[in-house]
Short mmCIF file of C-alpha atoms in Angstrom, two decimals:
data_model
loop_
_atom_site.label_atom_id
_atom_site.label_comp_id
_atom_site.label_asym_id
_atom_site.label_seq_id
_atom_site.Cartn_x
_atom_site.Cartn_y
_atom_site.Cartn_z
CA UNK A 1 3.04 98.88 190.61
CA UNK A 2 -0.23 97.36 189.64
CA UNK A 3 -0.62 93.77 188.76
CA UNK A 4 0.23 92.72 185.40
CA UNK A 5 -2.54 90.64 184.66
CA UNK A 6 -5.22 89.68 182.21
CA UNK A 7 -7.58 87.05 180.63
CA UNK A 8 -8.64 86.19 177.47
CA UNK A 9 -11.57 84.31 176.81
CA UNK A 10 -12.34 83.29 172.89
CA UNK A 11 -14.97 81.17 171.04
CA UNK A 12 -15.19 80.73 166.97
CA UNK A 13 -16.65 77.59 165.77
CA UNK A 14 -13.24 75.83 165.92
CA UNK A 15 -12.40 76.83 168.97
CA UNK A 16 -13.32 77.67 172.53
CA UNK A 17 -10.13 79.07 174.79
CA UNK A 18 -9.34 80.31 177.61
CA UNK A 19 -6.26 82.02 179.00
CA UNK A 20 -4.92 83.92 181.95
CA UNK A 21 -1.46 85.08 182.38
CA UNK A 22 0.68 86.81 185.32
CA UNK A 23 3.59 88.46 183.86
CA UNK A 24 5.05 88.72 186.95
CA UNK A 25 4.92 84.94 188.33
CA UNK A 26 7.08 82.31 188.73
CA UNK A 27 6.66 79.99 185.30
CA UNK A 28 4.10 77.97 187.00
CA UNK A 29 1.16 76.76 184.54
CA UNK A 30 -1.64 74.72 184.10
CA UNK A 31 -2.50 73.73 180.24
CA UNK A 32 -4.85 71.05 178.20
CA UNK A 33 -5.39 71.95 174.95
CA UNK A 34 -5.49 68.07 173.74
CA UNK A 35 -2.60 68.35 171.76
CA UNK A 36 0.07 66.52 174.06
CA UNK A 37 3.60 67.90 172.30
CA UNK A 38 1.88 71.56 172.52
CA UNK A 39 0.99 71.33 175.99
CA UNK A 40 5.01 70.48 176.52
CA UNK A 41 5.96 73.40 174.88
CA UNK A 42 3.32 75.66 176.26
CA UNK A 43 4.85 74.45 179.74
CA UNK A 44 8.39 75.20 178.39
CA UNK A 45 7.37 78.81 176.72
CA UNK A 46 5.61 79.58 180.93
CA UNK A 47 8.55 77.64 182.92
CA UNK A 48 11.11 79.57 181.35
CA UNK A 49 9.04 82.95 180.47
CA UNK A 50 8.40 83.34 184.58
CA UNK A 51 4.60 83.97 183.10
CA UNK A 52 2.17 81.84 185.09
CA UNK A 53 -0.43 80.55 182.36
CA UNK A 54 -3.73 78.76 182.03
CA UNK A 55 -4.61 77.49 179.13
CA UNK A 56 -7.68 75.49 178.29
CA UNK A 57 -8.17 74.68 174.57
CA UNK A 58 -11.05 72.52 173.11
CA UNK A 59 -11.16 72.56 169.39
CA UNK A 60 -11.41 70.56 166.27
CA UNK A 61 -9.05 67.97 166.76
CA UNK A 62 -10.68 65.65 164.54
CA UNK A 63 -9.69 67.51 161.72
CA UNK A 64 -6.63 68.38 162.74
CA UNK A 65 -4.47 70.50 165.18
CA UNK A 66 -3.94 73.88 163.30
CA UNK A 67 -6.90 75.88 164.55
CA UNK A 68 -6.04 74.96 168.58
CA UNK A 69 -2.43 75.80 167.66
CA UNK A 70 -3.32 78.87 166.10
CA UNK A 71 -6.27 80.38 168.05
CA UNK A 72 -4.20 79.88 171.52
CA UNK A 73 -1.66 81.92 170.19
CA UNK A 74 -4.56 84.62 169.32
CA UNK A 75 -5.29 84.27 172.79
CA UNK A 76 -2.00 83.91 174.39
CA UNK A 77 -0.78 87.45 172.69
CA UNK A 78 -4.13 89.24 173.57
CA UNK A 79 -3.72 88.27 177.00
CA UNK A 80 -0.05 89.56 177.40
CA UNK A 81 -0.71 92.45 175.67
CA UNK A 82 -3.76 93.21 177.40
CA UNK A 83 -1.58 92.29 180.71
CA UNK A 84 1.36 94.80 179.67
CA UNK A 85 -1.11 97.90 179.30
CA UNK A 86 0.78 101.02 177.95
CA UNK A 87 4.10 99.55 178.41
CA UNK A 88 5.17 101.97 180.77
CA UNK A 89 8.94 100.63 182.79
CA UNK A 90 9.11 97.92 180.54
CA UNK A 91 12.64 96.66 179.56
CA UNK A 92 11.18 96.17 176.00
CA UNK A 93 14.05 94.60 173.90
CA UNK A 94 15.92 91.13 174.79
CA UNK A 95 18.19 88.67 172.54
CA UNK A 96 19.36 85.42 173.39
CA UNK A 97 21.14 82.36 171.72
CA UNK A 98 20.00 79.40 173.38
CA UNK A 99 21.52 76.28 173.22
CA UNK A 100 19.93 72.53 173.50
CA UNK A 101 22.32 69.53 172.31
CA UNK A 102 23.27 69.66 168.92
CA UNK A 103 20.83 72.65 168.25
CA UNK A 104 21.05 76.58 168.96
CA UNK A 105 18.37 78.64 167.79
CA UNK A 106 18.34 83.08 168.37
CA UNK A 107 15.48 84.76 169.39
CA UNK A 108 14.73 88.69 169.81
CA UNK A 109 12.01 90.80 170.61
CA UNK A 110 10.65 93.88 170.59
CA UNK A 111 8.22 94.51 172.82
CA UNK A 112 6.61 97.63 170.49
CA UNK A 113 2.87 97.76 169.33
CA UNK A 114 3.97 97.08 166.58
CA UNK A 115 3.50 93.22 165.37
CA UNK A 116 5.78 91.67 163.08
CA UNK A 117 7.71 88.09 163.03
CA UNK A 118 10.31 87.22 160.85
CA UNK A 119 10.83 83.17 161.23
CA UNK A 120 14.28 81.36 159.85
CA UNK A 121 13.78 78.01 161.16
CA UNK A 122 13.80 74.96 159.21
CA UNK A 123 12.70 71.25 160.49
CA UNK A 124 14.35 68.49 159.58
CA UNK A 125 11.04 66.44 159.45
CA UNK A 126 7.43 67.58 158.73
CA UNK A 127 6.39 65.61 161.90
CA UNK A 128 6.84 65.41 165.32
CA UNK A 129 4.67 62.45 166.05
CA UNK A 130 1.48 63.44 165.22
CA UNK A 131 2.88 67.22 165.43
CA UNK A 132 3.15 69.19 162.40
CA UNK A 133 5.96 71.36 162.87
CA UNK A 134 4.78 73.59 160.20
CA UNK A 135 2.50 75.01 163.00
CA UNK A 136 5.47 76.35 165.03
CA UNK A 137 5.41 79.31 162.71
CA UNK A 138 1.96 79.39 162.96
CA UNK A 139 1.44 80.05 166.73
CA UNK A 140 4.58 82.03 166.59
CA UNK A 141 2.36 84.11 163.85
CA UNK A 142 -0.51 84.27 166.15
CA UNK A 143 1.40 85.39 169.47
CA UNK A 144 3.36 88.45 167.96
CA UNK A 145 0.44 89.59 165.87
CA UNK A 146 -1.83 89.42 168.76
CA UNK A 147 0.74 90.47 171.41
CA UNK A 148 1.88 93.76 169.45
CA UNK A 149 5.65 91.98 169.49
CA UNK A 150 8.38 92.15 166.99
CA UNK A 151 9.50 88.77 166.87
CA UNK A 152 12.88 87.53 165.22
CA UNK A 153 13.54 83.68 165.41
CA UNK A 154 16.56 82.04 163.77
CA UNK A 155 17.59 78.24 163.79
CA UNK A 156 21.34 78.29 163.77
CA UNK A 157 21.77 74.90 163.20
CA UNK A 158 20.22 71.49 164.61
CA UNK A 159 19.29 67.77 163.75
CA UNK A 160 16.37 66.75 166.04
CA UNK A 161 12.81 68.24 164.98
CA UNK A 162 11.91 67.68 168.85
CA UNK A 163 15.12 70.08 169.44
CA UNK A 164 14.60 72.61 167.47
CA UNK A 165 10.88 73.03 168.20
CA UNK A 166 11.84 73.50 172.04
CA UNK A 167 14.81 75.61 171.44
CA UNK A 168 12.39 78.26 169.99
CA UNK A 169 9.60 78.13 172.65
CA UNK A 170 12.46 78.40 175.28
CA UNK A 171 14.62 80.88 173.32
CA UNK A 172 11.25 83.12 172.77
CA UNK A 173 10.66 82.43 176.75
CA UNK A 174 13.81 83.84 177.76
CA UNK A 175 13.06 86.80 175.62
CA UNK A 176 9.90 87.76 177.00
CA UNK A 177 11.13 87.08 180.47
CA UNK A 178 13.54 89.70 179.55
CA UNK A 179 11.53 92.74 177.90
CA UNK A 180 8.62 92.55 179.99
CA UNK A 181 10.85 92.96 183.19
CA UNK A 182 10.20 96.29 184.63
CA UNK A 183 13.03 98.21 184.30
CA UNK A 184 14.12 100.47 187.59
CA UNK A 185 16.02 102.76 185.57
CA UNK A 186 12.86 103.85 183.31
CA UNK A 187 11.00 105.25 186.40
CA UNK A 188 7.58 104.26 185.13
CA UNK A 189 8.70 106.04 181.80
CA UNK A 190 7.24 104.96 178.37
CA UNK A 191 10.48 103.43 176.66
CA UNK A 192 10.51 105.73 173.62
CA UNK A 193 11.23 108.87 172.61
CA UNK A 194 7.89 109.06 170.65
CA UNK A 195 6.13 108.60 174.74
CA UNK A 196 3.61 105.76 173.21
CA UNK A 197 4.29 102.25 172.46
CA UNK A 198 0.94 101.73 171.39
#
């Protein structure tokens, strides 16, 4: 099997990112984007994922955070879709309800060409710190348009903003772990009857 890997290099007037990815690591990462509560859940999203990432953001922080939140997700799904190729032997769907304290939050995938998110997740505060956890969605947004991912995410319940913001980039780690696992049992196969995923 060929290495699943890729980089992504990207540079509006905003931003200026780069970002490699091994599908097939071990969760290790190195990430600065300049946004300190993003680089923890970038780290959570690898660590948990098994995809090795670098990330190196620099953008317009002194307006705010939104375009390095967004644009990394840009980069983030062009880079694991670039790394998946034609999908061939991929596992392609995964579900998981993943608990943390007094918060669970659900997250599916599928891993199809075909981008799409559908986001049911409410915050209890419109801050974490400086964070504003209105951008969850956003880079959520960014990686399944970019990646070619249906994405479902669903807050079942929590209190803690902090919580449920790291209940989704684990829940959507655990997911991708899942579907991009090569799957014996395919034999290299396409997984659809239609032979293309993309």
């Amino acid at each position: 099997m060929s290495e699943r890997r890729a980089s992504i290099s990207r540079k509006t007037n905003e931003t200026s990112i780069s970002v490699s990815v091994n599908l097939d690591g071990t969760g290790t990462s190195k990430i600065s984007t300049g946004i300190g509560f993003f680089d923890h859940m970038l780290e959570q999203l690898s660590r948990h994922s098994l995809i090795d990432m670098e990330i190196d953001c620099k953008g317009d922080l002194h307006i705010d955070d939104h375009h390095s939140v967004e644009d990394t997700g840009i980069a983030i799904g062009q880079a694991i879709s670039k790394a998946l190729g034609d999908r061939r032997g991929i596992t392609r769907y995964a579900s998981l309800d993943l608990a943390m304290d007094e918060t669970m939050t659900k997250a599916a995938v599928d891993l199809s060409g075909r981008p799409f998110l559908v986001w049911n997740v409410t915050f209890t505060t419109p801050k974490i710190g400086t964070f504003d956890t209105e951008l969850v969605r956003e880079f959520f947004q960014a990686l399944s348009q970019n990646a070619g991912i249906t994405l479902h995410v669903l807050n079942h319940y929590g209190a803690n903003s902090h919580h449920i913001a790291e209940t989704c980039f684990k829940a959507v780690a655990r997911v991708l772990r899942t579907a991009t696992e090569i799957d014996p049992r395919q034999a290299g196969r396409v997984p659809s009857t239609k032979g293309t995923l993309v």
